[in-house]
Tab-separated table of C-alpha atoms and ligand atoms in Angstrom:
chain	number	residue	atom	x	y	z
A	1	UNK	CA	5.162	57.835	-17.162
A	2	UNK	CA	8.273	56.455	-15.464
A	3	UNK	CA	6.064	54.942	-12.784
A	4	UNK	CA	3.987	52.987	-15.272
A	5	UNK	CA	7.193	51.761	-16.906
A	6	UNK	CA	8.331	50.307	-13.569
A	7	UNK	CA	4.897	48.902	-13.008
A	8	UNK	CA	5.154	47.012	-16.295
A	9	UNK	CA	8.564	45.661	-15.416
A	10	UNK	CA	7.261	44.446	-12.065
A	11	UNK	CA	4.272	42.796	-13.714
A	12	UNK	CA	6.526	41.129	-16.239
A	13	UNK	CA	8.765	39.735	-13.517
A	14	UNK	CA	5.790	38.490	-11.501
A	15	UNK	CA	4.404	36.762	-14.537
A	16	UNK	CA	7.723	35.052	-15.222
A	17	UNK	CA	7.934	33.783	-11.663
A	18	UNK	CA	4.347	32.613	-11.760
A	19	UNK	CA	4.891	30.689	-15.004
A	20	UNK	CA	8.004	29.063	-13.623
A	21	UNK	CA	6.242	27.910	-10.483
A	22	UNK	CA	3.259	26.625	-12.459
A	23	UNK	CA	5.452	24.654	-14.850
A	24	UNK	CA	7.515	23.084	-12.101
A	25	UNK	CA	4.353	22.211	-10.184
A	26	UNK	CA	2.926	20.427	-13.216
A	27	UNK	CA	6.191	18.607	-13.718
A	28	UNK	CA	6.175	17.460	-10.145
A	29	UNK	CA	2.684	16.083	-10.454
A	30	UNK	CA	3.809	14.174	-13.545
A	31	UNK	CA	6.805	12.709	-11.704
A	32	UNK	CA	4.649	11.670	-8.802
A	33	UNK	CA	2.224	9.941	-11.111
A	34	UNK	CA	5.070	8.109	-12.771
A	35	UNK	CA	6.410	7.055	-9.435
A	36	UNK	CA	3.111	5.765	-8.196
A	37	UNK	CA	2.579	3.826	-11.382
A	38	UNK	CA	6.012	2.310	-10.900
A	39	UNK	CA	5.084	0.887	-7.522
A	40	UNK	CA	3.760	-2.613	-7.807
A	41	UNK	CA	0.289	-3.137	-9.137
A	42	UNK	CA	0.241	-5.889	-6.568
A	43	UNK	CA	-2.531	-5.640	-4.071
A	44	UNK	CA	-2.032	-6.181	-0.378
A	45	UNK	CA	-3.042	-9.813	-0.756
A	46	UNK	CA	-0.759	-10.507	-3.639
A	47	UNK	CA	1.850	-12.884	-2.372
A	48	UNK	CA	3.750	-12.802	-5.638
A	49	UNK	CA	5.353	-9.461	-5.194
A	50	UNK	CA	8.093	-9.138	-7.730
A	51	UNK	CA	11.335	-7.674	-6.650
A	52	UNK	CA	14.487	-6.280	-8.067
A	53	UNK	CA	16.940	-8.355	-6.321
A	54	UNK	CA	19.996	-8.592	-4.192
A	55	UNK	CA	18.560	-11.928	-3.211
A	56	UNK	CA	21.622	-13.919	-2.450
A	57	UNK	CA	23.858	-11.310	-1.065
A	58	UNK	CA	25.314	-9.768	-4.197
A	59	UNK	CA	25.556	-6.062	-3.597
A	60	UNK	CA	23.918	-4.354	-6.488
A	61	UNK	CA	23.227	-0.728	-6.686
A	62	UNK	CA	19.540	0.063	-6.339
A	63	UNK	CA	19.708	2.086	-9.501
A	64	UNK	CA	20.820	-0.856	-11.620
A	65	UNK	CA	17.780	-1.429	-13.748
A	66	UNK	CA	19.050	-4.643	-15.243
A	67	UNK	CA	19.262	-6.611	-12.013
A	68	UNK	CA	17.661	-10.000	-11.975
A	69	UNK	CA	14.067	-10.185	-10.872
A	70	UNK	CA	13.148	-12.759	-8.308
A	71	UNK	CA	10.079	-13.153	-6.276
A	72	UNK	CA	9.771	-13.239	-2.561
A	73	UNK	CA	8.317	-16.729	-2.509
A	74	UNK	CA	11.807	-18.162	-3.155
A	75	UNK	CA	13.160	-16.384	-0.125
A	76	UNK	CA	10.224	-17.593	1.943
A	77	UNK	CA	10.685	-21.129	0.753
A	78	UNK	CA	14.332	-20.943	1.765
A	79	UNK	CA	13.596	-19.934	5.317
A	80	UNK	CA	10.441	-22.000	5.899
A	81	UNK	CA	11.630	-25.063	4.048
A	82	UNK	CA	8.400	-25.234	2.045
A	83	UNK	CA	6.341	-22.874	-0.115
A	84	UNK	CA	3.892	-22.249	2.712
A	85	UNK	CA	4.761	-21.482	6.288
A	86	UNK	CA	3.502	-23.859	8.952
A	87	UNK	CA	1.683	-20.921	10.444
A	88	UNK	CA	-0.538	-19.135	7.907
A	89	UNK	CA	-0.119	-15.874	9.814
A	90	UNK	CA	3.412	-15.669	8.442
A	91	UNK	CA	2.174	-16.117	4.869
A	92	UNK	CA	-0.135	-13.182	5.445
A	93	UNK	CA	2.574	-10.858	6.701
A	94	UNK	CA	3.624	-9.271	3.426
A	95	UNK	CA	5.519	-6.224	2.228
A	96	UNK	CA	4.308	-3.802	-0.358
A	97	UNK	CA	7.112	-1.820	-1.856
A	98	UNK	CA	10.076	-3.610	-3.398
A	99	UNK	CA	12.181	-3.692	-0.268
A	100	UNK	CA	15.163	-5.787	-1.270
A	101	UNK	CA	17.615	-3.087	-2.213
A	102	UNK	CA	17.434	-1.657	1.284
A	103	UNK	CA	19.910	-4.036	2.863
A	104	UNK	CA	23.281	-3.562	1.222
A	105	UNK	CA	25.971	-5.458	3.007
A	106	UNK	CA	29.257	-3.751	3.762
A	107	UNK	CA	32.511	-5.680	3.431
A	108	UNK	CA	32.734	-6.296	7.129
A	109	UNK	CA	29.581	-8.158	8.075
A	110	UNK	CA	30.586	-9.011	11.632
A	111	UNK	CA	30.007	-5.409	12.554
A	112	UNK	CA	26.958	-4.674	10.458
A	113	UNK	CA	24.106	-3.479	12.620
A	114	UNK	CA	20.556	-2.687	11.605
A	115	UNK	CA	18.328	-0.371	13.561
A	116	UNK	CA	14.836	-1.785	13.121
A	117	UNK	CA	12.687	1.263	13.758
A	118	UNK	CA	8.939	0.784	14.001
A	119	UNK	CA	7.344	3.969	12.808
A	120	UNK	CA	3.868	5.224	12.005
A	121	UNK	CA	3.341	5.971	8.322
A	122	UNK	CA	2.601	9.656	8.880
A	123	UNK	CA	5.673	10.277	11.064
A	124	UNK	CA	7.712	11.649	8.151
A	125	UNK	CA	9.245	14.344	10.325
A	126	UNK	CA	10.415	11.918	12.999
A	127	UNK	CA	12.020	9.667	10.419
A	128	UNK	CA	13.795	12.589	8.829
A	129	UNK	CA	15.044	13.738	12.227
A	130	UNK	CA	16.302	10.228	13.020
A	131	UNK	CA	18.171	10.052	9.690
A	132	UNK	CA	20.007	13.187	10.679
A	133	UNK	CA	20.670	12.267	14.316
A	134	UNK	CA	20.849	9.013	16.275
A	135	UNK	CA	19.942	6.805	13.329
A	136	UNK	CA	22.436	8.028	10.776
A	137	UNK	CA	23.122	5.216	8.332
A	138	UNK	CA	26.889	5.396	8.148
A	139	UNK	CA	30.087	3.650	8.936
A	140	UNK	CA	31.132	4.709	12.429
A	141	UNK	CA	34.889	4.862	12.057
A	142	UNK	CA	36.083	4.590	15.638
A	143	UNK	CA	33.822	1.609	16.246
A	144	UNK	CA	34.460	-0.333	13.076
A	145	UNK	CA	30.691	-0.642	12.734
A	146	UNK	CA	28.259	0.128	9.938
A	147	UNK	CA	24.746	1.086	10.944
A	148	UNK	CA	21.753	1.014	8.646
A	149	UNK	CA	18.470	2.367	9.946
A	150	UNK	CA	15.375	0.778	8.436
A	151	UNK	CA	11.896	2.105	9.134
A	152	UNK	CA	8.907	-0.225	9.182
A	153	UNK	CA	5.563	1.427	8.610
A	154	UNK	CA	2.032	0.111	8.248
A	155	UNK	CA	-0.589	1.091	5.705
A	156	UNK	CA	-2.286	4.429	6.011
A	157	UNK	CA	-4.108	5.227	2.765
A	158	UNK	CA	-3.982	8.952	3.318
A	159	UNK	CA	-0.182	9.100	3.167
A	160	UNK	CA	0.750	6.073	1.132
A	161	UNK	CA	1.928	7.863	-1.982
A	162	UNK	CA	4.082	10.168	0.108
A	163	UNK	CA	5.612	7.126	1.812
A	164	UNK	CA	6.440	5.741	-1.660
A	165	UNK	CA	8.194	8.958	-2.599
A	166	UNK	CA	10.052	8.911	0.677
A	167	UNK	CA	11.199	5.352	0.007
A	168	UNK	CA	12.240	6.277	-3.545
A	169	UNK	CA	14.335	9.077	-2.097
A	170	UNK	CA	15.878	7.446	0.979
A	171	UNK	CA	15.638	3.704	0.337
A	172	UNK	CA	15.032	2.890	3.984
A	173	UNK	CA	11.271	2.528	4.433
A	174	UNK	CA	9.536	-0.850	4.366
A	175	UNK	CA	5.770	-0.901	4.074
A	176	UNK	CA	4.141	-3.777	5.881
A	177	UNK	CA	0.705	-4.745	4.594
A	178	UNK	CA	-0.991	-4.134	7.925
A	179	UNK	CA	-3.214	-1.209	8.855
A	180	UNK	CA	-1.577	1.443	10.979
A	181	UNK	CA	-3.287	0.746	14.285
A	182	UNK	CA	-2.313	0.074	17.841
A	183	UNK	CA	-4.170	-3.243	17.655
A	184	UNK	CA	-1.598	-4.629	15.230
A	185	UNK	CA	1.706	-3.566	16.757
A	186	UNK	CA	2.637	-7.146	17.598
A	187	UNK	CA	1.956	-8.208	13.992
A	188	UNK	CA	3.972	-5.285	12.741
A	189	UNK	CA	6.861	-6.124	15.000
A	190	UNK	CA	6.840	-9.772	13.937
A	191	UNK	CA	6.691	-8.652	10.293
A	192	UNK	CA	9.787	-6.500	10.806
A	193	UNK	CA	11.664	-9.563	12.074
A	194	UNK	CA	10.408	-11.629	9.157
A	195	UNK	CA	11.569	-8.980	6.694
A	196	UNK	CA	14.993	-8.890	8.315
A	197	UNK	CA	15.208	-12.663	8.184
A	198	UNK	CA	14.227	-12.661	4.490
A	199	UNK	CA	16.129	-9.685	3.180
A	200	UNK	CA	18.984	-8.978	5.545
A	201	UNK	CA	19.842	-12.257	7.274
A	202	UNK	CA	23.572	-11.603	7.445
A	203	UNK	CA	23.441	-8.416	9.466
A	204	UNK	CA	24.928	-9.682	12.687
A	205	UNK	CA	23.542	-7.199	15.212
A	206	UNK	CA	19.966	-5.971	15.328
A	207	UNK	CA	18.688	-3.174	17.471
A	208	UNK	CA	14.966	-2.587	17.691
A	209	UNK	CA	13.874	0.976	18.442
A	210	UNK	CA	10.790	3.160	18.384
A	211	UNK	CA	10.661	6.279	16.241
A	212	UNK	CA	9.925	8.571	19.181
A	213	UNK	CA	12.918	7.839	21.379
A	214	UNK	CA	16.073	9.882	21.800
A	215	UNK	CA	19.240	7.859	21.945
A	216	UNK	CA	22.952	8.089	22.600
A	217	UNK	CA	24.198	5.961	19.703
A	218	UNK	CA	27.828	6.200	20.870
A	219	UNK	CA	26.973	4.678	24.217
A	220	UNK	CA	25.394	1.751	22.405
A	221	UNK	CA	28.454	1.405	20.161
A	222	UNK	CA	30.707	1.486	23.224
A	223	UNK	CA	28.635	-1.221	24.860
A	224	UNK	CA	28.906	-3.361	21.738
A	225	UNK	CA	32.628	-2.827	21.522
A	226	UNK	CA	33.476	-3.364	25.194
A	227	UNK	CA	30.811	-5.581	26.720
A	228	UNK	CA	29.094	-7.544	23.994
A	229	UNK	CA	30.285	-10.763	22.491
A	230	UNK	CA	27.438	-12.450	20.686
A	231	UNK	CA	29.623	-15.451	19.886
A	232	UNK	CA	29.913	-16.148	23.596
A	233	UNK	CA	26.737	-14.737	25.096
A	234	UNK	CA	24.054	-14.715	22.429
A	235	UNK	CA	20.665	-13.571	23.646
A	236	UNK	CA	18.297	-10.672	23.908
A	237	UNK	CA	19.618	-7.584	25.666
A	238	UNK	CA	17.249	-5.090	27.263
A	239	UNK	CA	15.782	-4.025	30.599
A	240	UNK	CA	13.843	-7.038	31.764
A	241	UNK	CA	10.806	-7.034	34.006
A	242	UNK	CA	9.547	-10.050	35.892
A	243	UNK	CA	6.202	-11.540	36.822
A	244	UNK	CA	4.169	-8.911	35.014
A	245	UNK	CA	0.465	-9.642	35.235
A	246	UNK	CA	-1.507	-10.279	32.076
A	247	UNK	CA	-4.219	-7.642	32.031
A	248	UNK	CA	-7.641	-9.092	31.361
A	249	UNK	CA	-9.918	-6.108	31.532
A	250	UNK	CA	-8.449	-2.821	30.368
A	251	UNK	CA	-7.238	-1.197	27.195
A	252	UNK	CA	-4.454	-3.784	26.986
A	253	UNK	CA	-6.750	-6.690	27.744
A	254	UNK	CA	-5.652	-10.103	26.546
A	255	UNK	CA	-8.173	-12.923	26.826
A	256	UNK	CA	-7.451	-16.371	28.232
A	257	UNK	CA	-8.012	-17.736	24.742
A	258	UNK	CA	-5.152	-15.621	23.473
A	259	UNK	CA	-2.799	-16.305	26.337
A	260	UNK	CA	-3.617	-18.523	29.279
A	261	UNK	CA	-0.937	-17.887	31.943
A	262	UNK	CA	-1.542	-15.102	34.449
A	263	UNK	CA	1.919	-13.611	34.139
A	264	UNK	CA	4.170	-12.966	31.179
A	265	UNK	CA	7.626	-14.448	30.873
A	266	UNK	CA	10.337	-11.847	31.552
A	267	UNK	CA	10.149	-9.202	28.857
A	268	UNK	CA	11.729	-5.888	28.038
A	269	UNK	CA	10.477	-2.569	26.750
A	270	UNK	CA	9.916	-2.370	23.026
A	271	UNK	CA	11.609	1.010	22.924
A	272	UNK	CA	15.070	-0.474	22.559
A	273	UNK	CA	16.565	-3.955	22.661
A	274	UNK	CA	19.456	-5.707	21.040
A	275	UNK	CA	19.791	-9.204	19.600
A	276	UNK	CA	21.648	-11.188	16.961
A	277	UNK	CA	20.633	-12.451	13.536
A	278	UNK	CA	20.602	-15.978	15.009
A	279	UNK	CA	18.055	-14.867	17.598
A	280	UNK	CA	16.029	-13.295	14.804
A	281	UNK	CA	16.033	-16.644	13.036
A	282	UNK	CA	14.942	-18.418	16.208
A	283	UNK	CA	12.148	-15.915	16.897
A	284	UNK	CA	10.753	-16.301	13.391
A	285	UNK	CA	10.988	-20.089	13.653
A	286	UNK	CA	9.209	-20.035	17.002
A	287	UNK	CA	6.349	-18.087	15.429
A	288	UNK	CA	6.204	-20.602	12.603
A	289	UNK	CA	4.405	-23.319	14.539
A	290	UNK	CA	0.961	-24.446	13.396
A	291	UNK	CA	-1.027	-23.336	16.436
A	292	UNK	CA	1.037	-20.383	17.487
A	293	UNK	CA	-0.994	-17.256	18.253
A	294	UNK	CA	0.202	-13.695	18.214
A	295	UNK	CA	-0.560	-11.875	21.454
A	296	UNK	CA	-1.392	-8.240	20.819
A	297	UNK	CA	0.939	-6.665	23.364
A	298	UNK	CA	3.983	-6.047	21.181
A	299	UNK	CA	6.863	-6.065	23.653
A	300	UNK	CA	5.455	-8.756	25.955
A	301	UNK	CA	4.835	-10.909	22.906
A	302	UNK	CA	8.163	-10.633	21.074
A	303	UNK	CA	10.647	-10.231	23.928
A	304	UNK	CA	8.690	-12.344	26.443
A	305	UNK	CA	6.443	-15.026	24.991
A	306	UNK	CA	8.175	-15.622	21.661
A	307	UNK	CA	11.643	-15.274	23.161
A	308	UNK	CA	10.702	-17.839	25.804
A	309	UNK	CA	9.336	-20.240	23.170
A	310	UNK	CA	12.533	-19.790	21.166
A	311	UNK	CA	14.560	-20.430	24.341
A	312	UNK	CA	16.626	-17.332	23.829
A	313	UNK	CA	18.359	-16.211	27.028
A	314	UNK	CA	17.862	-12.665	28.215
A	315	UNK	CA	20.396	-10.243	29.633
A	316	UNK	CA	20.207	-6.772	31.061
A	317	UNK	CA	22.089	-3.985	29.369
A	318	UNK	CA	24.845	-3.826	31.928
A	319	UNK	CA	24.978	-0.288	33.186
A	320	UNK	CA	22.955	1.376	30.496
A	321	UNK	CA	19.872	3.241	31.588
A	322	UNK	CA	16.707	4.588	30.100
A	323	UNK	CA	14.471	7.293	31.435
A	324	UNK	CA	11.106	8.883	30.953
A	325	UNK	CA	10.860	12.588	31.294
A	326	UNK	CA	7.211	13.227	30.564
A	327	UNK	CA	6.290	14.117	34.104
A	328	UNK	CA	9.447	16.011	34.576
A	329	UNK	CA	10.399	19.498	33.517
A	330	UNK	CA	14.005	18.503	32.740
A	331	UNK	CA	14.443	18.151	28.982
A	332	UNK	CA	16.186	15.086	27.560
A	333	UNK	CA	19.265	16.984	26.390
A	334	UNK	CA	20.017	17.886	29.999
A	335	UNK	CA	19.427	14.311	31.076
A	336	UNK	CA	21.980	13.154	28.549
A	337	UNK	CA	24.506	15.749	29.656
A	338	UNK	CA	24.116	14.766	33.310
A	339	UNK	CA	23.816	11.002	33.019
A	340	UNK	CA	26.778	9.386	31.305
A	341	UNK	CA	25.056	5.975	31.238
A	342	UNK	CA	21.766	7.143	29.758
A	343	UNK	CA	21.115	5.229	26.527
A	344	UNK	CA	17.517	6.159	25.819
A	345	UNK	CA	15.401	9.093	26.875
A	346	UNK	CA	11.698	9.245	26.213
A	347	UNK	CA	10.294	12.720	26.219
A	348	UNK	CA	6.701	13.689	25.712
A	349	UNK	CA	7.149	12.779	22.050
A	350	UNK	CA	6.700	9.247	23.345
A	351	UNK	CA	3.278	9.935	24.823
A	352	UNK	CA	1.971	10.732	21.381
A	353	UNK	CA	2.216	14.500	21.782
A	354	UNK	CA	3.350	15.625	18.415
A	355	UNK	CA	5.653	18.484	19.087
A	356	UNK	CA	8.018	19.608	16.504
A	357	UNK	CA	10.843	17.108	16.274
A	358	UNK	CA	13.414	19.770	17.163
A	359	UNK	CA	14.157	17.808	20.291
A	360	UNK	CA	15.949	15.146	18.222
A	361	UNK	CA	18.434	17.772	17.030
A	362	UNK	CA	18.898	19.394	20.436
A	363	UNK	CA	19.659	16.052	22.003
A	364	UNK	CA	22.040	15.029	19.226
A	365	UNK	CA	23.924	18.297	19.588
A	366	UNK	CA	24.162	17.744	23.335
A	367	UNK	CA	25.490	14.226	22.784
A	368	UNK	CA	28.102	15.356	20.259
A	369	UNK	CA	29.156	18.036	22.726
A	370	UNK	CA	29.344	15.502	25.533
A	371	UNK	CA	31.775	13.366	23.560
A	372	UNK	CA	33.485	16.400	22.088
A	373	UNK	CA	32.877	14.906	18.691
A	374	UNK	CA	32.386	16.527	15.379
A	375	UNK	CA	30.765	14.666	12.552
A	376	UNK	CA	33.976	14.469	10.564
A	377	UNK	CA	35.632	12.545	13.416
A	378	UNK	CA	32.874	9.983	13.431
A	379	UNK	CA	32.187	9.209	9.824
A	380	UNK	CA	34.426	8.595	6.844
B	401	NAG	C1	22.167	-16.345	-6.642
B	401	NAG	O1	21.013	-17.076	-7.037
B	401	NAG	C2	21.070	-17.565	-8.356
B	401	NAG	C3	19.726	-18.152	-8.719
B	401	NAG	O2	19.026	-18.580	-7.580
B	401	NAG	C4	22.218	-18.587	-8.445
B	401	NAG	O3	22.312	-19.086	-9.761
B	401	NAG	C5	23.512	-17.898	-8.062
B	401	NAG	O4	24.578	-18.821	-8.065
B	401	NAG	C6	23.409	-17.243	-6.700
B	401	NAG	N1	24.596	-16.447	-6.451
B	401	NAG	C7	25.245	-16.494	-5.292
B	401	NAG	C8	26.426	-15.577	-5.165
B	401	NAG	O5	24.904	-17.209	-4.350
B	402	NAG	C1	24.214	-3.776	-13.481
B	402	NAG	O1	24.067	-5.201	-13.504
B	402	NAG	C2	24.713	-5.815	-14.604
B	402	NAG	C3	24.352	-7.294	-14.607
B	402	NAG	O2	24.123	-7.806	-13.328
B	402	NAG	C4	26.223	-5.585	-14.492
B	402	NAG	O3	26.889	-6.180	-15.587
B	402	NAG	C5	26.488	-4.085	-14.482
B	402	NAG	O4	27.868	-3.853	-14.285
B	402	NAG	C6	25.690	-3.405	-13.380
B	402	NAG	N1	25.843	-1.958	-13.485
B	402	NAG	C7	26.035	-1.180	-12.436
B	402	NAG	C8	26.108	0.293	-12.684
B	402	NAG	O5	26.112	-1.628	-11.290
B	403	NAG	C1	36.956	-4.512	12.119
B	403	NAG	O1	36.237	-5.727	12.323
B	403	NAG	C2	36.662	-6.801	11.510
B	403	NAG	C3	35.748	-7.998	11.759
B	403	NAG	O2	35.488	-8.170	13.108
B	403	NAG	C4	38.132	-7.127	11.776
B	403	NAG	O3	38.560	-8.137	10.890
B	403	NAG	C5	38.959	-5.858	11.564
B	403	NAG	O4	40.290	-6.107	11.899
B	403	NAG	C6	38.417	-4.703	12.402
B	403	NAG	N1	39.139	-3.495	12.087
B	403	NAG	C7	39.555	-2.646	13.031
B	403	NAG	C8	40.256	-1.419	12.569
B	403	NAG	O5	39.365	-2.864	14.222
B	404	NAG	C1	24.502	-14.125	10.914
B	404	NAG	O1	25.455	-13.241	10.369
B	404	NAG	C2	26.724	-13.832	10.212
B	404	NAG	C3	27.682	-12.721	9.781
B	404	NAG	O2	27.248	-12.110	8.629
B	404	NAG	C4	26.630	-14.992	9.219
B	404	NAG	O3	27.879	-15.603	9.076
B	404	NAG	C5	25.603	-15.992	9.727
B	404	NAG	O4	25.406	-17.010	8.772
B	404	NAG	C6	24.276	-15.306	9.987
B	404	NAG	N1	23.348	-16.221	10.619
B	404	NAG	C7	22.109	-16.433	10.164
B	404	NAG	C8	21.254	-17.332	10.964
B	404	NAG	O5	21.672	-15.925	9.166
B	405	NAG	C1	8.466	-14.307	39.973
B	405	NAG	O1	7.563	-15.277	40.454
B	405	NAG	C2	8.164	-16.551	40.720
B	405	NAG	C3	7.082	-17.573	41.043
B	405	NAG	O2	6.005	-16.974	41.670
B	405	NAG	C4	9.174	-16.381	41.861
B	405	NAG	O3	9.809	-17.613	42.134
B	405	NAG	C5	10.214	-15.350	41.407
B	405	NAG	O4	11.120	-15.107	42.471
B	405	NAG	C6	9.584	-14.054	40.960
B	405	NAG	N1	10.621	-13.224	40.402
B	405	NAG	C7	10.802	-11.962	40.749
B	405	NAG	C8	11.949	-11.268	40.100
B	405	NAG	O5	10.065	-11.391	41.516
């Protein structure tokens, strides 16, 4: 008798929990539908993407529904000097989600830095790890610098609605209307520069990074504070390589039609390089020539060919180092502990092996330990 009483109570509780879960599930589906119907009806080819605007530098909160609407063609006309670019490729590099609330200028623009992170659409976990570790969008007190990390992803139909939700939540993901494929990395990289030029032209310092690197952000901030003066030595900072042969017959093959010379101009790894907003302007302008062709090899193209065309000088990161550890049993957190000048470590995450992104957190903890920092010392 007593047993069946308890049994009823248990059943009642289970039913209540079940109903609650079912109702919240249905509500979530409704919200998601609303969100996806909010995203522009614009197709990939629609150049007239309408945007809620911070167009000319007024800092409006993204949640302000009454902000003026402008369309991107005005911004494009401003930077190209005419409604159409001289190079039609640039007209075809477009952005899907309203991206213009992403760049919100702080009061001190001299020290506003954007991390331009090229990411694959389905790398949600990497992006989330970066937000919590080396790419924290914050004001770094001791360095008088504000960092904003912006992720650039391509189109992958299978995850697009999740990317929209992610953008709605974090306001830091730009969708470029280009399929997510290795063949288009150079286009994607150029598009990220174009976006920055259109929507965040006043950010003084730009740092381009991949989403699968591990980085000591404080070392970069120290370099900027102690060794960098863009007003005196403006250029592209990286780890330059010379006289690299243009491959004609392998996976990275580039035909003579695409690029005639047998060697590339000096170029640096795409994993991490630093430049100014003026260099960004010059790179975009260099691409905007009628017969300019994009060469598929992303880093050789942007930091070599385009940089050379734009006549942007190149400099090595003074003493900063990078390292690969994929053939090596030493994990990146140990590398960081033992190498004070190590800026970037690429673990097997970088070879496309999709381990759990725990490594981001381990490395960040090691770096905080190295500097004996706690988060409250770093951020306001
Ligand atoms: C922003 O743009 C609008 C229209 O283009 C213009 O009227 C306004 O003066 C601009 N505001 C600033 C702060 O430049
Ligand atoms: C929203 O924008 C309007 C007009 O630009 C402005 O008057 C208002 O103060 C803004 N509200 C918020 C919460 O930013
Ligand atoms: C931060 O940088 C700005 C612009 O370079 C400068 O005016 C200001 O004095 C700096 N503040 C500190 C605390 O260094
Ligand atoms: C670069 O940023 C600085 C500081 O915000 C600004 O004064 C300058 O006009 C910008 N340059 C370009 C080319 O946008
Ligand atoms: C690259 O090649 C050029 C011409 O062949 C040569 O003058 C130069 O020294 C080379 N640079 C390096 C760093 O090897």
